[in-house]
Tab-separated table of C-alpha atoms and ligand atoms in Angstrom:
chain	number	residue	atom	x	y	z
G	4	UNK	CA	0.000	0.000	0.000
G	5	UNK	CA	2.780	2.334	0.914
G	6	UNK	CA	4.437	1.638	-2.358
G	7	UNK	CA	1.223	2.664	-4.039
G	8	UNK	CA	0.854	5.947	-2.178
G	9	UNK	CA	4.452	6.933	-2.743
G	10	UNK	CA	5.205	5.202	-5.995
G	11	UNK	CA	7.234	8.202	-7.143
G	12	UNK	CA	10.309	6.448	-5.738
G	13	UNK	CA	9.585	3.282	-7.712
G	14	UNK	CA	9.071	5.403	-10.801
G	15	UNK	CA	12.302	7.317	-10.344
G	16	UNK	CA	14.176	4.029	-9.892
G	17	UNK	CA	13.478	3.134	-13.534
G	18	UNK	CA	15.533	6.156	-14.625
G	19	UNK	CA	17.943	7.003	-11.827
G	20	UNK	CA	18.762	4.259	-9.380
G	21	UNK	CA	21.181	6.426	-7.395
G	22	UNK	CA	18.600	9.089	-6.555
G	23	UNK	CA	15.852	6.507	-6.031
G	24	UNK	CA	18.018	4.601	-3.575
G	25	UNK	CA	18.577	7.750	-1.510
G	26	UNK	CA	14.878	8.636	-1.613
G	27	UNK	CA	14.041	5.111	-0.515
G	28	UNK	CA	16.390	5.272	2.441
G	29	UNK	CA	14.844	8.561	3.543
G	30	UNK	CA	11.376	7.003	3.327
G	31	UNK	CA	12.570	4.125	5.522
G	32	UNK	CA	14.095	6.559	8.001
G	33	UNK	CA	10.797	8.423	8.272
G	34	UNK	CA	8.792	5.198	8.614
G	35	UNK	CA	11.031	3.577	11.193
G	36	UNK	CA	11.553	6.531	13.509
G	37	UNK	CA	9.573	8.797	15.820
G	38	UNK	CA	9.460	12.268	14.290
G	39	UNK	CA	9.437	14.840	17.067
G	40	UNK	CA	10.907	17.829	15.204
G	41	UNK	CA	8.311	20.498	15.968
G	42	UNK	CA	8.438	22.024	12.473
G	43	UNK	CA	7.915	18.770	10.562
G	44	UNK	CA	4.883	16.767	9.503
G	45	UNK	CA	3.759	14.149	6.962
G	46	UNK	CA	1.902	15.595	3.980
G	47	UNK	CA	-0.939	13.553	2.505
G	48	UNK	CA	-0.384	11.413	-0.613
G	49	UNK	CA	-2.534	13.863	-2.622
G	50	UNK	CA	-0.364	16.800	-1.553
G	51	UNK	CA	2.775	14.855	-2.445
G	52	UNK	CA	1.332	13.788	-5.797
G	53	UNK	CA	0.478	17.386	-6.776
G	54	UNK	CA	4.063	18.431	-6.052
G	55	UNK	CA	5.392	15.772	-8.404
G	56	UNK	CA	3.332	16.891	-11.396
G	57	UNK	CA	3.581	18.565	-14.816
G	58	UNK	CA	2.591	21.881	-13.242
G	59	UNK	CA	6.292	22.363	-12.533
G	60	UNK	CA	6.740	22.898	-16.283
G	61	UNK	CA	4.749	26.136	-16.360
G	62	UNK	CA	6.021	29.703	-16.130
G	63	UNK	CA	3.412	32.048	-14.699
G	64	UNK	CA	5.064	35.270	-13.517
G	65	UNK	CA	2.386	37.680	-12.334
G	66	UNK	CA	-1.024	36.917	-10.870
G	67	UNK	CA	-4.107	35.098	-12.222
G	68	UNK	CA	-5.440	37.121	-15.186
G	69	UNK	CA	-2.321	39.323	-15.207
G	70	UNK	CA	0.517	37.076	-16.331
G	71	UNK	CA	3.660	37.786	-18.306
G	72	UNK	CA	3.347	34.484	-20.232
G	73	UNK	CA	0.817	32.778	-22.491
G	74	UNK	CA	-0.800	29.443	-21.749
G	75	UNK	CA	-1.767	30.330	-18.195
G	76	UNK	CA	-5.504	29.483	-18.471
G	77	UNK	CA	-5.286	26.361	-16.307
G	78	UNK	CA	-2.838	27.652	-13.728
G	79	UNK	CA	-4.874	30.871	-13.473
G	80	UNK	CA	-7.884	28.849	-12.369
G	81	UNK	CA	-5.795	26.754	-10.056
G	82	UNK	CA	-4.080	29.681	-8.358
G	83	UNK	CA	-7.407	31.548	-8.024
G	84	UNK	CA	-8.919	28.497	-6.328
G	85	UNK	CA	-5.925	28.274	-4.003
G	86	UNK	CA	-6.198	31.985	-3.088
G	87	UNK	CA	-9.938	31.625	-2.407
G	88	UNK	CA	-9.408	28.576	-0.205
G	89	UNK	CA	-6.638	30.319	1.764
G	90	UNK	CA	-8.940	33.296	2.400
G	91	UNK	CA	-11.862	31.033	3.387
G	92	UNK	CA	-9.774	28.811	5.648
G	93	UNK	CA	-8.341	31.689	7.669
G	94	UNK	CA	-11.073	34.296	7.203
G	95	UNK	CA	-8.645	36.682	5.527
G	96	UNK	CA	-9.441	39.527	3.110
G	97	UNK	CA	-6.323	38.942	1.029
G	98	UNK	CA	-3.972	36.060	0.227
G	99	UNK	CA	-0.828	35.617	-1.838
G	100	UNK	CA	-0.001	31.930	-2.244
G	101	UNK	CA	3.272	32.355	-4.162
G	102	UNK	CA	6.003	32.642	-1.485
G	103	UNK	CA	8.424	29.747	-1.940
G	104	UNK	CA	8.945	29.436	1.820
G	105	UNK	CA	8.231	31.074	5.151
G	106	UNK	CA	11.459	33.056	5.028
G	107	UNK	CA	10.554	34.287	1.518
G	108	UNK	CA	7.126	35.401	2.756
G	109	UNK	CA	8.765	37.373	5.561
G	110	UNK	CA	11.308	38.939	3.244
G	111	UNK	CA	8.487	40.121	0.987
G	112	UNK	CA	6.513	41.659	3.869
G	113	UNK	CA	9.604	43.429	5.164
G	114	UNK	CA	10.283	44.776	1.664
G	115	UNK	CA	6.676	45.935	1.391
G	116	UNK	CA	6.648	47.963	4.590
G	117	UNK	CA	10.253	48.959	5.285
G	118	UNK	CA	12.990	50.941	3.605
G	119	UNK	CA	16.599	50.001	4.304
G	120	UNK	CA	17.548	51.351	7.717
G	121	UNK	CA	13.970	51.433	9.056
G	122	UNK	CA	13.314	49.856	12.441
G	123	UNK	CA	11.692	46.459	12.849
G	124	UNK	CA	11.025	44.753	16.152
G	125	UNK	CA	10.817	40.978	16.576
G	126	UNK	CA	11.669	38.204	19.001
G	127	UNK	CA	15.382	37.376	19.212
G	128	UNK	CA	16.531	34.148	17.596
G	129	UNK	CA	18.128	33.034	20.865
G	130	UNK	CA	14.739	33.302	22.601
G	131	UNK	CA	12.667	31.465	20.023
G	132	UNK	CA	12.247	33.981	17.200
G	133	UNK	CA	13.108	33.185	13.572
G	134	UNK	CA	16.193	34.164	11.559
G	135	UNK	CA	13.990	36.208	9.233
G	136	UNK	CA	12.795	38.389	12.145
G	137	UNK	CA	16.026	40.403	12.191
G	138	UNK	CA	18.910	38.048	12.929
G	139	UNK	CA	22.263	39.637	11.979
G	140	UNK	CA	22.952	36.552	9.822
G	141	UNK	CA	19.784	37.136	7.762
G	142	UNK	CA	19.026	39.794	5.148
G	143	UNK	CA	16.475	41.246	7.610
G	144	UNK	CA	19.260	41.942	10.092
G	145	UNK	CA	21.569	43.420	7.485
G	146	UNK	CA	19.139	45.797	5.739
G	147	UNK	CA	16.987	46.995	8.619
G	148	UNK	CA	17.579	48.480	12.038
G	149	UNK	CA	16.596	45.623	14.311
G	150	UNK	CA	15.367	45.873	17.886
G	151	UNK	CA	14.932	42.393	19.363
G	152	UNK	CA	12.835	41.496	22.364
G	153	UNK	CA	13.520	38.514	24.613
G	154	UNK	CA	11.184	36.415	26.699
G	155	UNK	CA	11.498	36.753	30.469
G	156	UNK	CA	14.502	34.550	31.299
G	157	UNK	CA	13.021	33.461	34.634
G	158	UNK	CA	9.561	32.456	33.455
G	159	UNK	CA	10.248	31.807	29.762
G	160	UNK	CA	7.139	33.873	28.986
G	161	UNK	CA	6.619	36.814	26.647
G	162	UNK	CA	6.668	40.003	28.715
G	163	UNK	CA	4.110	42.240	26.988
G	164	UNK	CA	4.822	45.240	29.235
G	165	UNK	CA	8.481	45.108	28.367
G	166	UNK	CA	7.650	44.880	24.658
G	167	UNK	CA	5.355	47.910	24.976
G	168	UNK	CA	8.134	49.911	26.650
G	169	UNK	CA	10.647	48.900	23.981
G	170	UNK	CA	8.208	49.767	21.200
G	171	UNK	CA	7.517	53.202	22.685
G	172	UNK	CA	11.211	53.902	22.998
G	173	UNK	CA	12.255	52.599	19.549
G	174	UNK	CA	9.171	53.430	17.445
G	175	UNK	CA	9.434	50.455	15.043
G	176	UNK	CA	7.729	50.714	11.649
G	177	UNK	CA	7.052	46.963	11.751
G	178	UNK	CA	6.290	44.896	14.837
G	179	UNK	CA	6.580	41.125	14.418
G	180	UNK	CA	4.976	38.515	16.673
G	181	UNK	CA	5.462	34.784	16.204
G	182	UNK	CA	8.155	32.267	17.019
G	183	UNK	CA	9.742	28.929	16.237
G	184	UNK	CA	10.248	27.722	19.795
G	185	UNK	CA	7.625	29.277	22.063
G	186	UNK	CA	5.536	26.669	23.911
G	187	UNK	CA	2.709	28.944	25.044
G	188	UNK	CA	-0.249	30.704	23.422
G	189	UNK	CA	0.565	34.175	22.096
G	190	UNK	CA	-1.939	36.979	22.740
G	191	UNK	CA	-2.226	38.700	19.362
G	192	UNK	CA	-4.711	41.259	20.646
G	193	UNK	CA	-2.194	42.657	23.133
G	194	UNK	CA	0.487	42.769	20.432
G	195	UNK	CA	-1.919	44.580	18.089
G	196	UNK	CA	-2.677	47.171	20.769
G	197	UNK	CA	1.051	47.811	21.218
G	198	UNK	CA	1.550	48.163	17.453
G	199	UNK	CA	-1.333	50.635	17.225
G	200	UNK	CA	-0.044	52.671	20.161
G	201	UNK	CA	3.227	53.304	18.320
G	202	UNK	CA	1.812	53.424	14.782
G	203	UNK	CA	3.639	50.279	13.627
G	204	UNK	CA	2.433	47.833	11.015
G	205	UNK	CA	1.644	44.600	12.872
G	206	UNK	CA	2.823	41.338	11.316
G	207	UNK	CA	2.250	37.882	12.760
G	208	UNK	CA	4.375	34.969	11.579
G	209	UNK	CA	2.239	31.943	12.481
G	210	UNK	CA	4.495	29.410	10.699
G	211	UNK	CA	4.521	26.943	13.560
G	212	UNK	CA	0.924	27.208	14.702
G	213	UNK	CA	-0.929	27.676	11.381
G	214	UNK	CA	-2.474	24.201	11.626
G	215	UNK	CA	-3.623	24.890	15.176
G	216	UNK	CA	-5.134	28.184	14.030
G	217	UNK	CA	-6.848	26.494	11.060
G	218	UNK	CA	-8.196	23.778	13.364
G	219	UNK	CA	-9.377	26.203	16.042
G	220	UNK	CA	-6.811	25.141	18.654
G	221	UNK	CA	-5.086	28.538	18.906
G	222	UNK	CA	-6.363	32.123	18.746
G	223	UNK	CA	-6.251	33.341	15.143
G	224	UNK	CA	-4.027	36.336	14.452
G	225	UNK	CA	-5.973	37.238	11.302
G	226	UNK	CA	-8.497	39.604	12.956
G	227	UNK	CA	-5.713	41.487	14.779
G	228	UNK	CA	-2.766	41.668	12.388
G	229	UNK	CA	-2.259	43.860	9.325
G	230	UNK	CA	-0.452	40.966	7.697
G	231	UNK	CA	0.062	37.311	8.589
G	232	UNK	CA	2.762	35.095	7.144
G	233	UNK	CA	3.124	31.359	7.469
G	234	UNK	CA	4.701	28.239	6.132
G	235	UNK	CA	2.335	25.577	4.817
G	236	UNK	CA	4.369	22.500	5.816
G	237	UNK	CA	4.473	22.567	9.624
G	238	UNK	CA	1.320	21.951	11.702
G	239	UNK	CA	-0.718	22.897	8.600
G	240	UNK	CA	0.588	19.664	6.985
G	241	UNK	CA	0.827	20.869	3.389
G	242	UNK	CA	3.675	21.186	0.884
G	243	UNK	CA	6.937	22.946	1.789
G	244	UNK	CA	6.049	26.567	1.055
G	245	UNK	CA	4.924	29.987	2.267
G	246	UNK	CA	1.745	32.085	2.360
G	247	UNK	CA	0.866	35.727	3.037
G	248	UNK	CA	-2.555	36.790	4.347
G	249	UNK	CA	-3.635	40.318	5.117
G	250	UNK	CA	-5.941	43.252	4.932
G	251	UNK	CA	-7.197	44.162	1.460
G	252	UNK	CA	-5.723	47.674	1.737
G	253	UNK	CA	-2.205	46.192	1.564
G	254	UNK	CA	-2.919	43.806	-1.340
G	255	UNK	CA	-1.058	45.737	-4.030
G	256	UNK	CA	1.964	46.418	-1.857
G	257	UNK	CA	2.249	42.791	-0.765
G	258	UNK	CA	1.689	41.296	-4.213
G	259	UNK	CA	4.390	43.415	-5.803
G	260	UNK	CA	6.783	42.698	-2.920
G	261	UNK	CA	6.492	38.971	-3.735
G	262	UNK	CA	6.772	39.434	-7.492
G	263	UNK	CA	8.752	41.228	-8.841
G	264	UNK	CA	10.109	42.306	-5.438
G	265	UNK	CA	11.701	39.133	-4.168
G	266	UNK	CA	10.736	36.232	-6.452
G	267	UNK	CA	10.420	35.248	-10.088
G	268	UNK	CA	7.988	32.639	-11.367
G	269	UNK	CA	5.628	30.984	-8.878
G	270	UNK	CA	5.751	27.223	-8.261
G	271	UNK	CA	2.340	26.194	-9.602
G	272	UNK	CA	2.865	22.543	-8.622
G	273	UNK	CA	3.347	23.659	-5.029
G	274	UNK	CA	0.373	26.025	-5.326
G	275	UNK	CA	-1.761	23.034	-6.406
G	276	UNK	CA	-0.529	21.162	-3.328
G	277	UNK	CA	-1.315	24.193	-1.130
G	278	UNK	CA	-4.868	24.225	-2.510
G	279	UNK	CA	-5.264	20.556	-1.539
G	280	UNK	CA	-3.795	21.228	1.890
G	281	UNK	CA	-6.285	24.089	2.494
G	282	UNK	CA	-9.164	21.824	1.509
G	283	UNK	CA	-7.913	19.142	3.907
G	284	UNK	CA	-7.618	21.738	6.676
G	285	UNK	CA	-11.236	22.840	6.164
G	286	UNK	CA	-12.540	19.303	6.786
G	287	UNK	CA	-14.034	18.549	10.227
G	288	UNK	CA	-11.353	15.879	10.867
G	289	UNK	CA	-8.716	18.593	10.844
G	290	UNK	CA	-10.297	20.185	13.950
G	291	UNK	CA	-9.894	16.833	15.697
G	292	UNK	CA	-6.328	16.606	14.433
G	293	UNK	CA	-5.435	20.063	15.810
G	294	UNK	CA	-7.010	19.254	19.189
G	295	UNK	CA	-5.158	15.926	19.294
G	296	UNK	CA	-1.805	17.606	18.608
G	297	UNK	CA	-2.343	19.838	21.645
G	298	UNK	CA	-3.612	17.097	23.954
G	299	UNK	CA	-0.732	14.825	22.959
G	300	UNK	CA	1.701	17.671	23.702
G	301	UNK	CA	0.177	18.152	27.152
G	302	UNK	CA	0.468	14.431	27.980
G	303	UNK	CA	4.052	14.292	26.692
G	304	UNK	CA	4.983	17.401	28.694
G	305	UNK	CA	3.487	15.986	31.887
G	306	UNK	CA	5.266	12.666	31.381
G	307	UNK	CA	8.613	14.391	30.739
G	308	UNK	CA	8.198	16.386	33.969
G	309	UNK	CA	7.571	13.138	35.822
G	310	UNK	CA	10.751	11.688	34.302
G	311	UNK	CA	12.699	14.566	35.841
G	312	UNK	CA	13.045	16.978	32.916
G	313	UNK	CA	12.573	20.696	33.382
G	314	UNK	CA	10.306	22.369	30.827
G	315	UNK	CA	10.625	26.034	29.890
G	316	UNK	CA	7.409	27.733	31.190
G	317	UNK	CA	6.577	24.443	32.936
G	318	UNK	CA	4.575	22.975	30.069
G	319	UNK	CA	2.839	23.771	26.788
G	320	UNK	CA	-0.326	25.261	25.259
G	321	UNK	CA	0.493	24.276	21.678
G	322	UNK	CA	2.279	21.556	19.706
G	323	UNK	CA	5.752	21.947	21.203
G	324	UNK	CA	7.756	22.012	24.387
G	325	UNK	CA	11.282	23.083	25.261
G	326	UNK	CA	13.066	20.757	27.647
G	327	UNK	CA	15.753	22.368	29.796
G	328	UNK	CA	18.244	19.503	30.200
G	329	UNK	CA	20.445	20.931	32.916
G	330	UNK	CA	18.928	18.748	35.686
G	331	UNK	CA	19.791	15.700	33.530
G	332	UNK	CA	23.452	16.761	33.071
G	333	UNK	CA	23.360	16.439	29.306
G	334	UNK	CA	23.558	19.063	26.534
G	335	UNK	CA	21.040	19.524	23.726
G	336	UNK	CA	23.636	18.512	21.127
G	337	UNK	CA	24.445	15.270	22.948
G	338	UNK	CA	20.817	14.287	23.483
G	339	UNK	CA	20.016	15.003	19.827
G	340	UNK	CA	22.819	12.666	18.685
G	341	UNK	CA	21.771	9.926	21.107
G	342	UNK	CA	18.116	10.207	20.110
G	343	UNK	CA	19.072	9.967	16.433
G	344	UNK	CA	20.869	6.700	17.184
G	345	UNK	CA	17.674	5.514	18.893
G	346	UNK	CA	15.440	6.472	15.926
G	347	UNK	CA	13.918	9.424	17.748
G	348	UNK	CA	14.315	12.667	15.804
G	349	UNK	CA	14.305	15.968	17.662
G	350	UNK	CA	16.525	19.031	17.693
G	351	UNK	CA	18.816	20.795	20.101
G	352	UNK	CA	17.449	24.234	20.958
G	353	UNK	CA	18.667	27.123	23.078
G	354	UNK	CA	16.632	27.823	26.196
G	355	UNK	CA	16.055	31.443	27.303
G	356	UNK	CA	19.340	32.791	28.686
G	357	UNK	CA	21.171	29.626	27.631
G	358	UNK	CA	24.759	29.566	28.963
G	359	UNK	CA	25.834	27.115	26.217
G	360	UNK	CA	26.828	28.019	22.633
G	361	UNK	CA	24.071	27.790	19.963
G	362	UNK	CA	25.865	24.730	18.529
G	363	UNK	CA	25.640	22.969	21.918
G	364	UNK	CA	22.616	24.355	23.843
G	365	UNK	CA	21.067	23.245	27.132
G	366	UNK	CA	17.757	22.215	25.619
G	367	UNK	CA	15.829	20.240	23.045
G	368	UNK	CA	12.619	21.178	21.243
G	369	UNK	CA	10.001	18.460	21.012
G	370	UNK	CA	6.821	18.612	18.918
G	371	UNK	CA	3.798	16.374	18.438
G	372	UNK	CA	2.430	17.376	14.987
G	373	UNK	CA	4.013	14.536	12.977
G	374	UNK	CA	3.439	11.717	15.475
G	375	UNK	CA	-0.183	12.837	15.835
G	376	UNK	CA	-0.574	12.544	12.040
G	377	UNK	CA	0.514	8.905	12.388
G	378	UNK	CA	-2.245	8.418	14.966
G	379	UNK	CA	-0.237	8.146	18.190
G	380	UNK	CA	-2.142	8.973	21.371
G	381	UNK	CA	-1.689	9.450	25.112
G	382	UNK	CA	-0.319	5.971	25.789
G	383	UNK	CA	2.422	6.369	23.184
G	384	UNK	CA	3.282	9.864	24.494
G	385	UNK	CA	4.094	8.307	27.861
G	386	UNK	CA	6.221	5.639	26.179
G	387	UNK	CA	8.058	8.337	24.218
G	388	UNK	CA	8.796	10.338	27.369
G	389	UNK	CA	10.270	7.227	28.955
G	390	UNK	CA	12.368	6.482	25.855
G	391	UNK	CA	13.776	10.034	25.832
G	392	UNK	CA	14.516	9.799	29.558
G	393	UNK	CA	16.296	6.442	29.154
G	394	UNK	CA	18.275	7.851	26.231
G	395	UNK	CA	19.353	10.832	28.338
G	396	UNK	CA	20.112	8.871	31.511
G	397	UNK	CA	21.424	5.464	30.480
G	398	UNK	CA	22.061	5.489	26.749
G	399	UNK	CA	24.398	2.485	26.634
G	400	UNK	CA	22.327	0.359	28.983
G	401	UNK	CA	18.913	0.828	27.404
G	402	UNK	CA	19.481	1.033	23.637
G	403	UNK	CA	17.833	-2.324	23.021
G	404	UNK	CA	14.760	-1.494	25.090
G	405	UNK	CA	14.339	1.894	23.395
G	406	UNK	CA	14.811	0.437	19.891
G	407	UNK	CA	12.172	-2.183	20.562
G	408	UNK	CA	9.677	0.331	21.915
G	409	UNK	CA	10.183	2.711	18.967
G	410	UNK	CA	9.932	-0.127	16.450
G	411	UNK	CA	6.713	-1.424	18.018
G	412	UNK	CA	5.090	2.027	17.894
G	413	UNK	CA	6.179	2.604	14.273
G	414	UNK	CA	4.834	-0.764	13.237
G	415	UNK	CA	1.485	-0.155	14.914
G	416	UNK	CA	1.075	3.361	13.448
G	417	UNK	CA	2.231	3.415	9.809
G	418	UNK	CA	3.047	6.767	8.197
G	419	UNK	CA	0.660	6.098	5.316
G	420	UNK	CA	-2.125	3.583	5.724
O	719	LIG	C1	9.888	27.721	10.026
O	719	LIG	C2	9.711	29.167	10.213
O	719	LIG	C3	9.929	30.065	9.159
O	719	LIG	C4	10.654	29.722	7.887
O	719	LIG	O1	10.161	28.817	7.077
O	719	LIG	P1	11.002	28.283	5.818
O	719	LIG	O2	9.926	27.715	4.980
O	719	LIG	O3	11.966	27.292	6.356
O	719	LIG	O4	11.676	29.441	5.180
O	719	LIG	C5	9.614	31.396	9.363
O	719	LIG	N1	9.136	31.811	10.532
O	719	LIG	C6	8.953	30.990	11.581
O	719	LIG	C7	8.427	31.543	12.861
O	719	LIG	C8	9.253	29.649	11.451
O	719	LIG	O5	9.114	28.843	12.505
């Protein structure tokens, strides 16, 4: 059955055995391991099929009805459908479905609202923000004047009063909310009030939580933000790509910032896959899925606490948690390597105020979106917590036990049924 759903590998093998062999090994790795990377998920066979289609052959610079190429009748309809579904799914006035990735979506929004040297304010990378929110290593940090806010290092929580004070002092033109490693609900209304008080454009990057928002398991930023960016491949479970939503008044600015501002031709095969993803996310089962992601995360967090881990903020409201490993006397880098060897995939992650280097870290980030797609529930979350604890505490002594537990779970819950 699996071969049938993902026959692209079998097909490729007829023409390029080297590439097919590598694709096959990656499929096996995904099937035989527990995927706990908070930004990953398993797209549906229909989404994957659309990505591997003849739509990749088409150039379609511009927007539906306003293209720079002939032959765009079919892709015009397709992209219009995708835009409509994006607007319906999130209740947005405007959507641009062309950004190639989340970082590309953010770059376009920054180009739309800022001139070089203008001030933007976002969460620091070290505290859970994203590179594209003003890191010195990213174009956003090189072209704009960046003021970064941290979370409170004691509580791990966003300190809205501190952000208000910083915004008043620095008068940013763009205020960004949203993060890659924040385990709690974000209050977009409070952020919007701060942005309005200082006259800033308010952008929310909901890359991580878009699926929770679509499924009603997190407050939606759409009613509060001027513009919302996201990826489509994390909790939203679509193709690897980006999306911009916003108020109609900014439509022209945002569209031209994507093309010709920062991109060339759109990826119509990915846009087809996004359309399918939005349809899937509108189905009633997706509400259940979003709720299950959150309840699994809560069970996993509780079980990790019982195993002796510390969690930043003490738990989670969403799909992820940040374990502070210092009580276990192991670094994030070391636990990541050990987990990999035990077929558990997660990533090292700095904790607020981390004394270790970013390449080492004192924490790991753990997410439940992908394992929930496979159908794992509360019982398996407890088993996973125990496996991670054994891996951290007695790696050599328990490898066999952990391997057997992981293999049994993977066998019981196939990636594609
Ligand atoms: C993942 C992520 C992105 C970037 O997405 P890419 O598709 O990898 O470019 C942007 N913002 C946030 C908050 C993210 O978590």
